[in-house]
């Protein structure tokens, strides 16, 4: 797939959307998740439920209620969907035409991804095929990865890494921040000399910290994710020129053009594609393909999604251009009780099976959804 050629799914007719609902859910995390910016202890997500001819498609917005990871929030996404995106839906329209009609809406890619995801799930279910087949890829075992939040002290981090290794995760990401970086990475590396290991700073450093960050070159990390500001690309290019460790961009990449800029400037050698952050699965495939052509590895990040968003990330990773393990972990790591069945689990070799049913392949459990629901609003 190239940036110019439309994806075959874009040719599918949408048909009438009989009903659309926003459902805001709240699921407590089994443990708080800390990053350099913020610590989250519950997952609050905006879900979009579309109904057409008795078929239901689901989308999960990756925005949080707060703007601490990204500027979009559940409230801003609901507003953009309600006022600008959903009104573009028309029965006599292909998916491609709809995506073209919403192009004048700038930014707000989390809101856009929510609608795109729900429509793709709906289309696949209508055709009774799995989402990965609609995307054009056979199922394959998906490698697993885990993102360990900032801990109070090093022993707790080592414990977390040990558990992850025992479980069979294919790579471990540890969050770092100022004051919890070099010594923490050193401790993990000393205990696990051969572990595929990476660090994510969520933008905690500035280019003035380059000397300090260079110390991380000693630990054979797969990559350092988003060391500098969430708004920056150019300074990452300066840092990458000085560092041996590959840099990976997360927050700085909102779409294909950002990815192309970053690659052209040499700002990173790897990109974390969160499909919910870049406007959806089709934009993710365009980014992945453009990166593959340029020798840049990509992987699928996560936003601590419920089972709905997690399923989209799993289907996306059937695309062969996703060459590195992502942040896709077992459901039980996040939630005691999710809203879908079956939960994500690792097999004996640490892989995740793509759920085989139609669409996203997981079933929203009405009883669990009800329990988790904070708010419902019918929008169509
Ligand atoms: O930076 O990748 C990140 C979660 C919330 C916000 C930002 C990030 C993350 C993660 C967790 O790293 C990924 C996951 O387990 O879903
Ligand atoms: Mg990140």
Short mmCIF file of N, CA and C in Angstrom, two decimals, residues 80-249:
data_model
loop_
_atom_site.label_atom_id
_atom_site.label_comp_id
_atom_site.label_asym_id
_atom_site.label_seq_id
_atom_site.Cartn_x
_atom_site.Cartn_y
_atom_site.Cartn_z
N UNK A 80 -16.07 16.76 18.71
CA UNK A 80 -15.69 16.73 17.30
C UNK A 80 -16.51 15.67 16.55
N UNK A 81 -16.69 14.52 17.18
CA UNK A 81 -17.50 13.47 16.54
C UNK A 81 -18.94 13.95 16.34
N UNK A 82 -19.52 14.49 17.40
CA UNK A 82 -20.92 14.91 17.38
C UNK A 82 -21.16 16.03 16.37
N UNK A 83 -20.29 17.04 16.41
CA UNK A 83 -20.56 18.25 15.63
C UNK A 83 -19.99 18.21 14.21
N UNK A 84 -18.92 17.43 13.98
CA UNK A 84 -18.25 17.52 12.68
C UNK A 84 -18.06 16.21 11.94
N UNK A 85 -17.89 15.10 12.64
CA UNK A 85 -17.57 13.85 11.94
C UNK A 85 -18.84 13.05 11.64
N UNK A 86 -19.64 12.79 12.64
CA UNK A 86 -20.86 11.99 12.41
C UNK A 86 -21.81 12.65 11.40
N UNK A 87 -21.93 13.99 11.38
CA UNK A 87 -22.80 14.61 10.37
C UNK A 87 -22.33 14.36 8.93
N UNK A 88 -21.09 13.90 8.74
CA UNK A 88 -20.61 13.60 7.38
C UNK A 88 -21.07 12.23 6.90
N UNK A 89 -21.64 11.42 7.81
CA UNK A 89 -22.10 10.09 7.40
C UNK A 89 -23.31 10.21 6.49
N UNK A 90 -23.29 9.46 5.40
CA UNK A 90 -24.45 9.40 4.51
C UNK A 90 -24.55 7.97 3.99
N UNK A 91 -25.78 7.51 3.77
CA UNK A 91 -25.99 6.11 3.41
C UNK A 91 -25.34 5.77 2.07
N UNK A 92 -25.48 6.71 1.12
CA UNK A 92 -25.02 6.42 -0.24
C UNK A 92 -23.58 6.90 -0.39
N UNK A 93 -22.67 6.23 0.29
CA UNK A 93 -21.31 6.75 0.41
C UNK A 93 -20.37 5.59 0.68
N UNK A 94 -19.18 5.66 0.10
CA UNK A 94 -18.18 4.64 0.43
C UNK A 94 -17.38 5.10 1.64
N UNK A 95 -16.64 4.17 2.24
CA UNK A 95 -15.77 4.55 3.37
C UNK A 95 -14.78 5.62 2.93
N UNK A 96 -14.22 5.45 1.71
CA UNK A 96 -13.26 6.42 1.19
C UNK A 96 -13.86 7.81 1.06
N UNK A 97 -15.13 7.86 0.59
CA UNK A 97 -15.80 9.16 0.45
C UNK A 97 -16.00 9.81 1.81
N UNK A 98 -16.38 9.01 2.79
CA UNK A 98 -16.54 9.55 4.15
C UNK A 98 -15.21 10.09 4.66
N UNK A 99 -14.15 9.31 4.48
CA UNK A 99 -12.84 9.75 4.98
C UNK A 99 -12.40 11.03 4.27
N UNK A 100 -12.77 11.15 3.00
CA UNK A 100 -12.46 12.38 2.26
C UNK A 100 -13.27 13.56 2.82
N UNK A 101 -14.53 13.29 3.14
CA UNK A 101 -15.39 14.37 3.66
C UNK A 101 -14.94 14.89 5.01
N UNK A 102 -14.28 14.03 5.79
CA UNK A 102 -13.84 14.51 7.12
C UNK A 102 -12.43 15.10 7.08
N UNK A 103 -11.82 15.11 5.89
CA UNK A 103 -10.46 15.66 5.79
C UNK A 103 -10.35 17.13 6.20
N UNK A 104 -11.35 17.99 5.92
CA UNK A 104 -11.22 19.39 6.35
C UNK A 104 -11.09 19.56 7.87
N UNK A 105 -11.50 18.56 8.63
CA UNK A 105 -11.32 18.65 10.09
C UNK A 105 -9.85 18.42 10.41
N UNK A 106 -9.20 19.46 10.91
CA UNK A 106 -7.77 19.37 11.19
C UNK A 106 -7.51 18.73 12.55
N UNK A 107 -6.40 18.02 12.64
CA UNK A 107 -6.03 17.40 13.91
C UNK A 107 -7.11 16.44 14.36
N UNK A 108 -7.35 16.40 15.66
CA UNK A 108 -8.43 15.58 16.23
C UNK A 108 -8.40 14.15 15.71
N UNK A 109 -7.20 13.61 15.62
CA UNK A 109 -7.03 12.30 14.99
C UNK A 109 -7.53 11.16 15.87
N UNK A 110 -7.60 11.40 17.17
CA UNK A 110 -8.16 10.37 18.04
C UNK A 110 -9.66 10.24 17.80
N UNK A 111 -10.32 11.40 17.61
CA UNK A 111 -11.75 11.39 17.29
C UNK A 111 -11.98 10.71 15.94
N UNK A 112 -11.15 11.06 14.96
CA UNK A 112 -11.30 10.48 13.62
C UNK A 112 -11.09 8.96 13.64
N UNK A 113 -10.08 8.52 14.39
CA UNK A 113 -9.79 7.08 14.47
C UNK A 113 -10.98 6.33 15.06
N UNK A 114 -11.65 6.95 16.03
CA UNK A 114 -12.79 6.30 16.68
C UNK A 114 -13.86 5.96 15.65
N UNK A 115 -14.17 6.91 14.78
CA UNK A 115 -15.18 6.68 13.75
C UNK A 115 -14.69 5.68 12.71
N UNK A 116 -13.45 5.87 12.25
CA UNK A 116 -12.89 4.94 11.25
C UNK A 116 -12.90 3.50 11.78
N UNK A 117 -12.47 3.33 13.03
CA UNK A 117 -12.42 1.99 13.63
C UNK A 117 -13.81 1.37 13.67
N UNK A 118 -14.79 2.14 14.14
CA UNK A 118 -16.15 1.59 14.28
C UNK A 118 -16.70 1.20 12.91
N UNK A 119 -16.40 2.00 11.89
CA UNK A 119 -16.90 1.68 10.54
C UNK A 119 -16.21 0.43 9.99
N UNK A 120 -14.91 0.30 10.22
CA UNK A 120 -14.20 -0.89 9.73
C UNK A 120 -14.71 -2.15 10.43
N UNK A 121 -14.96 -2.05 11.72
CA UNK A 121 -15.51 -3.20 12.45
C UNK A 121 -16.87 -3.57 11.88
N UNK A 122 -17.69 -2.54 11.64
CA UNK A 122 -19.03 -2.75 11.09
C UNK A 122 -18.96 -3.40 9.70
N UNK A 123 -18.10 -2.88 8.84
CA UNK A 123 -17.98 -3.41 7.47
C UNK A 123 -17.53 -4.87 7.49
N UNK A 124 -16.54 -5.15 8.32
CA UNK A 124 -16.03 -6.53 8.39
C UNK A 124 -17.12 -7.46 8.91
N UNK A 125 -17.85 -7.01 9.92
CA UNK A 125 -18.92 -7.86 10.47
C UNK A 125 -20.02 -8.07 9.44
N UNK A 126 -20.34 -7.03 8.69
CA UNK A 126 -21.37 -7.16 7.66
C UNK A 126 -20.95 -8.22 6.63
N UNK A 127 -19.66 -8.26 6.31
CA UNK A 127 -19.15 -9.25 5.34
C UNK A 127 -18.80 -10.58 5.99
N UNK A 128 -18.97 -10.61 7.33
CA UNK A 128 -18.66 -11.81 8.10
C UNK A 128 -17.22 -12.27 7.91
N UNK A 129 -16.31 -11.29 7.88
CA UNK A 129 -14.88 -11.59 7.82
C UNK A 129 -14.17 -10.90 8.98
N UNK A 130 -13.03 -11.47 9.40
CA UNK A 130 -12.28 -10.79 10.47
C UNK A 130 -11.70 -9.48 9.97
N UNK A 131 -11.50 -8.55 10.88
CA UNK A 131 -10.96 -7.24 10.53
C UNK A 131 -9.63 -7.36 9.77
N UNK A 132 -8.75 -8.27 10.20
CA UNK A 132 -7.45 -8.38 9.52
C UNK A 132 -7.62 -8.75 8.06
N UNK A 133 -8.68 -9.53 7.75
CA UNK A 133 -8.93 -9.91 6.36
C UNK A 133 -9.40 -8.69 5.56
N UNK A 134 -10.23 -7.87 6.17
CA UNK A 134 -10.66 -6.63 5.51
C UNK A 134 -9.45 -5.72 5.27
N UNK A 135 -8.51 -5.74 6.19
CA UNK A 135 -7.30 -4.93 6.02
C UNK A 135 -6.38 -5.52 4.95
N UNK A 136 -6.55 -6.82 4.70
CA UNK A 136 -5.79 -7.46 3.61
C UNK A 136 -4.68 -8.39 4.05
N UNK A 137 -4.73 -8.84 5.31
CA UNK A 137 -3.64 -9.67 5.82
C UNK A 137 -4.15 -10.95 6.46
N UNK A 138 -3.41 -12.06 6.27
CA UNK A 138 -3.76 -13.28 7.00
C UNK A 138 -3.42 -13.11 8.48
N UNK A 139 -4.09 -13.89 9.32
CA UNK A 139 -3.76 -13.86 10.75
C UNK A 139 -2.35 -14.41 10.93
N UNK A 140 -1.69 -13.95 11.95
CA UNK A 140 -0.39 -14.51 12.35
C UNK A 140 -0.28 -14.34 13.85
N UNK A 141 0.57 -15.14 14.50
CA UNK A 141 0.73 -14.94 15.95
C UNK A 141 1.39 -13.57 16.17
N UNK A 142 0.82 -12.80 17.07
CA UNK A 142 1.30 -11.43 17.31
C UNK A 142 2.28 -11.44 18.48
N UNK A 143 3.50 -10.93 18.28
CA UNK A 143 4.45 -10.86 19.39
C UNK A 143 3.92 -9.94 20.49
N UNK A 144 4.31 -10.20 21.71
CA UNK A 144 3.81 -9.40 22.83
C UNK A 144 4.91 -8.47 23.33
N UNK A 145 4.48 -7.42 23.99
CA UNK A 145 5.43 -6.52 24.64
C UNK A 145 4.73 -5.91 25.83
N UNK A 146 5.52 -5.45 26.78
CA UNK A 146 4.92 -4.89 27.99
C UNK A 146 5.56 -3.53 28.29
N UNK A 147 4.73 -2.62 28.79
CA UNK A 147 5.19 -1.29 29.14
C UNK A 147 5.07 -1.15 30.65
N UNK A 148 6.20 -1.11 31.36
CA UNK A 148 6.20 -1.03 32.82
C UNK A 148 6.28 0.43 33.24
N UNK A 149 5.32 0.84 34.06
CA UNK A 149 5.26 2.23 34.51
C UNK A 149 6.38 2.56 35.48
N UNK A 150 6.50 3.86 35.74
CA UNK A 150 7.47 4.36 36.73
C UNK A 150 7.15 3.74 38.09
N UNK A 151 8.19 3.25 38.78
CA UNK A 151 7.99 2.64 40.10
C UNK A 151 8.58 3.53 41.19
N UNK A 152 8.19 3.23 42.42
CA UNK A 152 8.71 3.97 43.57
C UNK A 152 10.21 3.77 43.73
N UNK A 153 10.65 2.52 43.54
CA UNK A 153 12.05 2.20 43.77
C UNK A 153 12.48 1.08 42.83
N UNK A 154 13.79 0.93 42.66
CA UNK A 154 14.33 -0.03 41.70
C UNK A 154 13.88 -1.48 41.94
N UNK A 155 13.84 -1.96 43.21
CA UNK A 155 13.43 -3.36 43.41
C UNK A 155 12.05 -3.67 42.83
N UNK A 156 11.12 -2.72 42.92
CA UNK A 156 9.78 -2.94 42.37
C UNK A 156 9.85 -3.07 40.85
N UNK A 157 10.71 -2.28 40.23
CA UNK A 157 10.88 -2.36 38.78
C UNK A 157 11.45 -3.73 38.41
N UNK A 158 12.48 -4.16 39.14
CA UNK A 158 13.11 -5.46 38.83
C UNK A 158 12.10 -6.59 38.96
N UNK A 159 11.24 -6.46 39.96
CA UNK A 159 10.19 -7.47 40.15
C UNK A 159 9.26 -7.52 38.93
N UNK A 160 8.87 -6.34 38.46
CA UNK A 160 8.00 -6.25 37.29
C UNK A 160 8.65 -6.85 36.06
N UNK A 161 9.93 -6.57 35.88
CA UNK A 161 10.64 -7.11 34.71
C UNK A 161 10.72 -8.63 34.83
N UNK A 162 11.01 -9.10 36.03
CA UNK A 162 11.12 -10.54 36.24
C UNK A 162 9.82 -11.26 35.89
N UNK A 163 8.71 -10.70 36.34
CA UNK A 163 7.40 -11.28 36.02
C UNK A 163 7.16 -11.31 34.52
N UNK A 164 7.52 -10.21 33.86
CA UNK A 164 7.30 -10.11 32.41
C UNK A 164 8.13 -11.15 31.68
N UNK A 165 9.37 -11.31 32.11
CA UNK A 165 10.25 -12.29 31.47
C UNK A 165 9.70 -13.70 31.69
N UNK A 166 9.24 -13.96 32.91
CA UNK A 166 8.70 -15.29 33.22
C UNK A 166 7.46 -15.58 32.38
N UNK A 167 6.67 -14.56 32.14
CA UNK A 167 5.46 -14.71 31.32
C UNK A 167 5.78 -14.99 29.86
N UNK A 168 6.95 -14.56 29.42
CA UNK A 168 7.35 -14.78 28.02
C UNK A 168 7.18 -13.58 27.11
N UNK A 169 7.00 -12.39 27.70
CA UNK A 169 6.92 -11.19 26.86
C UNK A 169 8.18 -11.07 25.99
N UNK A 170 7.97 -10.66 24.74
CA UNK A 170 9.08 -10.64 23.79
C UNK A 170 10.00 -9.44 23.97
N UNK A 171 9.49 -8.38 24.54
CA UNK A 171 10.37 -7.27 24.90
C UNK A 171 9.74 -6.48 26.03
N UNK A 172 10.59 -5.82 26.77
CA UNK A 172 10.14 -5.06 27.93
C UNK A 172 10.47 -3.59 27.72
N UNK A 173 9.44 -2.75 27.93
CA UNK A 173 9.67 -1.31 27.90
C UNK A 173 9.56 -0.81 29.33
N UNK A 174 10.51 0.00 29.73
CA UNK A 174 10.42 0.61 31.05
C UNK A 174 10.30 2.12 30.87
N UNK A 175 9.41 2.71 31.66
CA UNK A 175 9.28 4.16 31.63
C UNK A 175 10.46 4.76 32.39
N UNK A 176 10.97 5.85 31.87
CA UNK A 176 12.02 6.57 32.59
C UNK A 176 11.61 8.04 32.73
N UNK A 177 12.23 8.72 33.66
CA UNK A 177 12.02 10.16 33.83
C UNK A 177 13.27 10.72 34.50
N UNK A 178 13.37 12.03 34.55
CA UNK A 178 14.51 12.63 35.23
C UNK A 178 14.60 12.09 36.65
N UNK A 179 15.78 11.63 37.03
CA UNK A 179 15.98 11.10 38.38
C UNK A 179 15.69 9.61 38.49
N UNK A 180 15.03 9.05 37.48
CA UNK A 180 14.78 7.60 37.48
C UNK A 180 15.15 7.07 36.10
N UNK A 181 16.43 7.22 35.76
CA UNK A 181 16.80 6.84 34.39
C UNK A 181 18.05 5.96 34.34
N UNK A 182 19.25 6.56 34.34
CA UNK A 182 20.45 5.78 34.06
C UNK A 182 20.64 4.63 35.07
N UNK A 183 20.54 4.93 36.35
CA UNK A 183 20.75 3.89 37.36
C UNK A 183 19.68 2.80 37.25
N UNK A 184 18.48 3.21 36.87
CA UNK A 184 17.37 2.26 36.77
C UNK A 184 17.55 1.33 35.58
N UNK A 185 17.96 1.90 34.46
CA UNK A 185 18.23 1.08 33.28
C UNK A 185 19.41 0.15 33.57
N UNK A 186 20.44 0.71 34.23
CA UNK A 186 21.63 -0.08 34.55
C UNK A 186 21.25 -1.29 35.41
N UNK A 187 20.36 -1.07 36.37
CA UNK A 187 19.96 -2.15 37.27
C UNK A 187 19.23 -3.26 36.51
N UNK A 188 18.35 -2.88 35.61
CA UNK A 188 17.61 -3.88 34.83
C UNK A 188 18.58 -4.63 33.91
N UNK A 189 19.47 -3.87 33.27
CA UNK A 189 20.40 -4.49 32.33
C UNK A 189 21.37 -5.44 33.02
N UNK A 190 21.76 -5.08 34.24
CA UNK A 190 22.69 -5.94 34.99
C UNK A 190 22.02 -7.28 35.30
N UNK A 191 20.76 -7.22 35.68
CA UNK A 191 20.03 -8.43 36.05
C UNK A 191 19.61 -9.24 34.82
N UNK A 192 19.32 -8.55 33.71
CA UNK A 192 18.85 -9.23 32.49
C UNK A 192 19.71 -8.80 31.30
N UNK A 193 20.93 -9.36 31.19
CA UNK A 193 21.89 -8.86 30.20
C UNK A 193 21.41 -9.00 28.75
N UNK A 194 20.56 -9.99 28.45
CA UNK A 194 20.18 -10.22 27.06
C UNK A 194 18.74 -9.87 26.73
N UNK A 195 18.04 -9.29 27.69
CA UNK A 195 16.62 -8.99 27.47
C UNK A 195 16.44 -7.90 26.42
N UNK A 196 15.55 -8.12 25.43
CA UNK A 196 15.20 -7.00 24.55
C UNK A 196 14.50 -5.93 25.38
N UNK A 197 15.20 -4.82 25.58
CA UNK A 197 14.78 -3.80 26.55
C UNK A 197 14.80 -2.43 25.89
N UNK A 198 13.83 -1.61 26.25
CA UNK A 198 13.78 -0.24 25.74
C UNK A 198 13.26 0.68 26.82
N UNK A 199 13.42 1.98 26.64
CA UNK A 199 12.98 2.95 27.64
C UNK A 199 12.14 4.03 26.97
N UNK A 200 11.12 4.51 27.71
CA UNK A 200 10.21 5.53 27.19
C UNK A 200 10.17 6.70 28.18
N UNK A 201 10.56 7.90 27.70
CA UNK A 201 10.66 9.06 28.60
C UNK A 201 9.44 9.97 28.52
N UNK A 202 8.54 9.71 27.59
CA UNK A 202 7.38 10.59 27.40
C UNK A 202 7.75 12.08 27.44
N UNK A 203 8.86 12.38 26.76
CA UNK A 203 9.20 13.78 26.54
C UNK A 203 9.75 14.52 27.75
N UNK A 204 10.36 13.81 28.69
CA UNK A 204 10.77 14.47 29.94
C UNK A 204 12.07 15.28 29.82
N UNK A 205 12.80 15.11 28.72
CA UNK A 205 14.12 15.76 28.63
C UNK A 205 14.13 16.87 27.59
N UNK A 206 15.22 17.66 27.67
CA UNK A 206 15.45 18.70 26.66
C UNK A 206 16.80 18.43 26.01
N UNK A 207 17.03 19.05 24.89
CA UNK A 207 18.29 18.80 24.18
C UNK A 207 19.50 19.11 25.07
N UNK A 208 19.36 20.06 26.01
CA UNK A 208 20.45 20.36 26.96
C UNK A 208 20.84 19.13 27.79
N UNK A 209 19.93 18.16 27.88
CA UNK A 209 20.21 16.95 28.67
C UNK A 209 20.94 15.88 27.84
N UNK A 210 21.38 16.25 26.64
CA UNK A 210 21.96 15.24 25.74
C UNK A 210 23.11 14.46 26.39
N UNK A 211 24.02 15.16 27.08
CA UNK A 211 25.15 14.48 27.71
C UNK A 211 24.68 13.37 28.64
N UNK A 212 23.65 13.69 29.40
CA UNK A 212 23.09 12.72 30.34
C UNK A 212 22.46 11.55 29.58
N UNK A 213 21.67 11.85 28.56
CA UNK A 213 21.00 10.80 27.80
C UNK A 213 22.01 9.88 27.11
N UNK A 214 23.16 10.45 26.72
CA UNK A 214 24.19 9.65 26.04
C UNK A 214 24.68 8.49 26.91
N UNK A 215 24.54 8.63 28.22
CA UNK A 215 24.95 7.54 29.13
C UNK A 215 24.12 6.28 28.87
N UNK A 216 22.93 6.47 28.33
CA UNK A 216 22.06 5.30 28.07
C UNK A 216 22.58 4.44 26.91
N UNK A 217 23.51 5.00 26.13
CA UNK A 217 24.11 4.22 25.04
C UNK A 217 24.86 2.99 25.56
N UNK A 218 25.20 2.99 26.83
CA UNK A 218 25.99 1.88 27.38
C UNK A 218 25.18 0.60 27.59
N UNK A 219 23.85 0.67 27.43
CA UNK A 219 23.04 -0.47 27.89
C UNK A 219 22.37 -1.27 26.79
N UNK A 220 22.80 -1.10 25.57
CA UNK A 220 22.28 -1.90 24.47
C UNK A 220 20.74 -1.93 24.44
N UNK A 221 20.15 -0.75 24.54
CA UNK A 221 18.69 -0.66 24.46
C UNK A 221 18.26 -0.79 23.01
N UNK A 222 17.10 -1.41 22.80
CA UNK A 222 16.55 -1.51 21.44
C UNK A 222 16.27 -0.11 20.89
N UNK A 223 15.81 0.75 21.79
CA UNK A 223 15.48 2.12 21.39
C UNK A 223 15.16 2.94 22.64
N UNK A 224 15.20 4.26 22.48
CA UNK A 224 14.67 5.17 23.51
C UNK A 224 13.51 5.91 22.87
N UNK A 225 12.35 5.79 23.52
CA UNK A 225 11.12 6.37 22.96
C UNK A 225 10.90 7.78 23.50
N UNK A 226 10.62 8.68 22.60
CA UNK A 226 10.22 10.07 22.89
C UNK A 226 11.01 10.68 24.05
N UNK A 227 12.34 10.80 23.88
CA UNK A 227 13.09 11.44 24.97
C UNK A 227 12.76 12.93 25.12
N UNK A 228 12.53 13.62 23.98
CA UNK A 228 12.34 15.08 24.01
C UNK A 228 10.87 15.43 23.82
N UNK A 229 10.60 16.72 23.72
CA UNK A 229 9.23 17.23 23.77
C UNK A 229 8.26 16.58 22.79
N UNK A 230 7.00 16.51 23.21
CA UNK A 230 5.92 15.96 22.38
C UNK A 230 5.65 16.81 21.14
N UNK A 231 6.17 18.06 21.12
CA UNK A 231 5.96 18.91 19.95
C UNK A 231 7.15 18.90 19.01
N UNK A 232 8.21 18.25 19.41
CA UNK A 232 9.46 18.39 18.66
C UNK A 232 9.75 17.25 17.68
N UNK A 233 10.35 17.61 16.56
CA UNK A 233 10.96 16.62 15.67
C UNK A 233 12.44 16.99 15.44
N UNK A 234 12.71 18.28 15.22
CA UNK A 234 14.06 18.71 14.83
C UNK A 234 15.11 18.42 15.91
N UNK A 235 14.75 18.67 17.17
CA UNK A 235 15.77 18.45 18.22
C UNK A 235 16.07 16.97 18.39
N UNK A 236 15.05 16.14 18.14
CA UNK A 236 15.32 14.69 18.15
C UNK A 236 16.36 14.34 17.08
N UNK A 237 16.33 15.03 15.96
CA UNK A 237 17.31 14.76 14.90
C UNK A 237 18.72 15.10 15.40
N UNK A 238 18.86 16.21 16.12
CA UNK A 238 20.17 16.55 16.70
C UNK A 238 20.62 15.47 17.68
N UNK A 239 19.69 15.05 18.52
CA UNK A 239 20.03 14.04 19.52
C UNK A 239 20.39 12.71 18.85
N UNK A 240 19.59 12.32 17.83
CA UNK A 240 19.85 11.03 17.16
C UNK A 240 21.23 11.01 16.53
N UNK A 241 21.69 12.17 16.01
CA UNK A 241 23.03 12.23 15.41
C UNK A 241 24.11 11.93 16.44
N UNK A 242 23.84 12.27 17.69
CA UNK A 242 24.86 12.05 18.73
C UNK A 242 24.73 10.69 19.41
N UNK A 243 23.56 10.08 19.32
CA UNK A 243 23.34 8.83 20.07
C UNK A 243 23.46 7.60 19.19
N UNK A 244 24.03 6.55 19.74
CA UNK A 244 24.11 5.27 19.01
C UNK A 244 22.77 4.54 19.11
N UNK A 245 22.11 4.66 20.24
CA UNK A 245 20.82 3.97 20.43
C UNK A 245 19.77 4.58 19.50
N UNK A 246 19.00 3.72 18.80
CA UNK A 246 17.93 4.27 17.96
C UNK A 246 16.92 5.04 18.80
N UNK A 247 16.47 6.18 18.28
CA UNK A 247 15.36 6.89 18.91
C UNK A 247 14.07 6.43 18.24
N UNK A 248 13.00 6.47 19.03
CA UNK A 248 11.67 6.10 18.53
C UNK A 248 10.74 7.26 18.87
N UNK A 249 9.94 7.70 17.93
CA UNK A 249 8.99 8.77 18.24
C UNK A 249 7.59 8.20 18.47
#
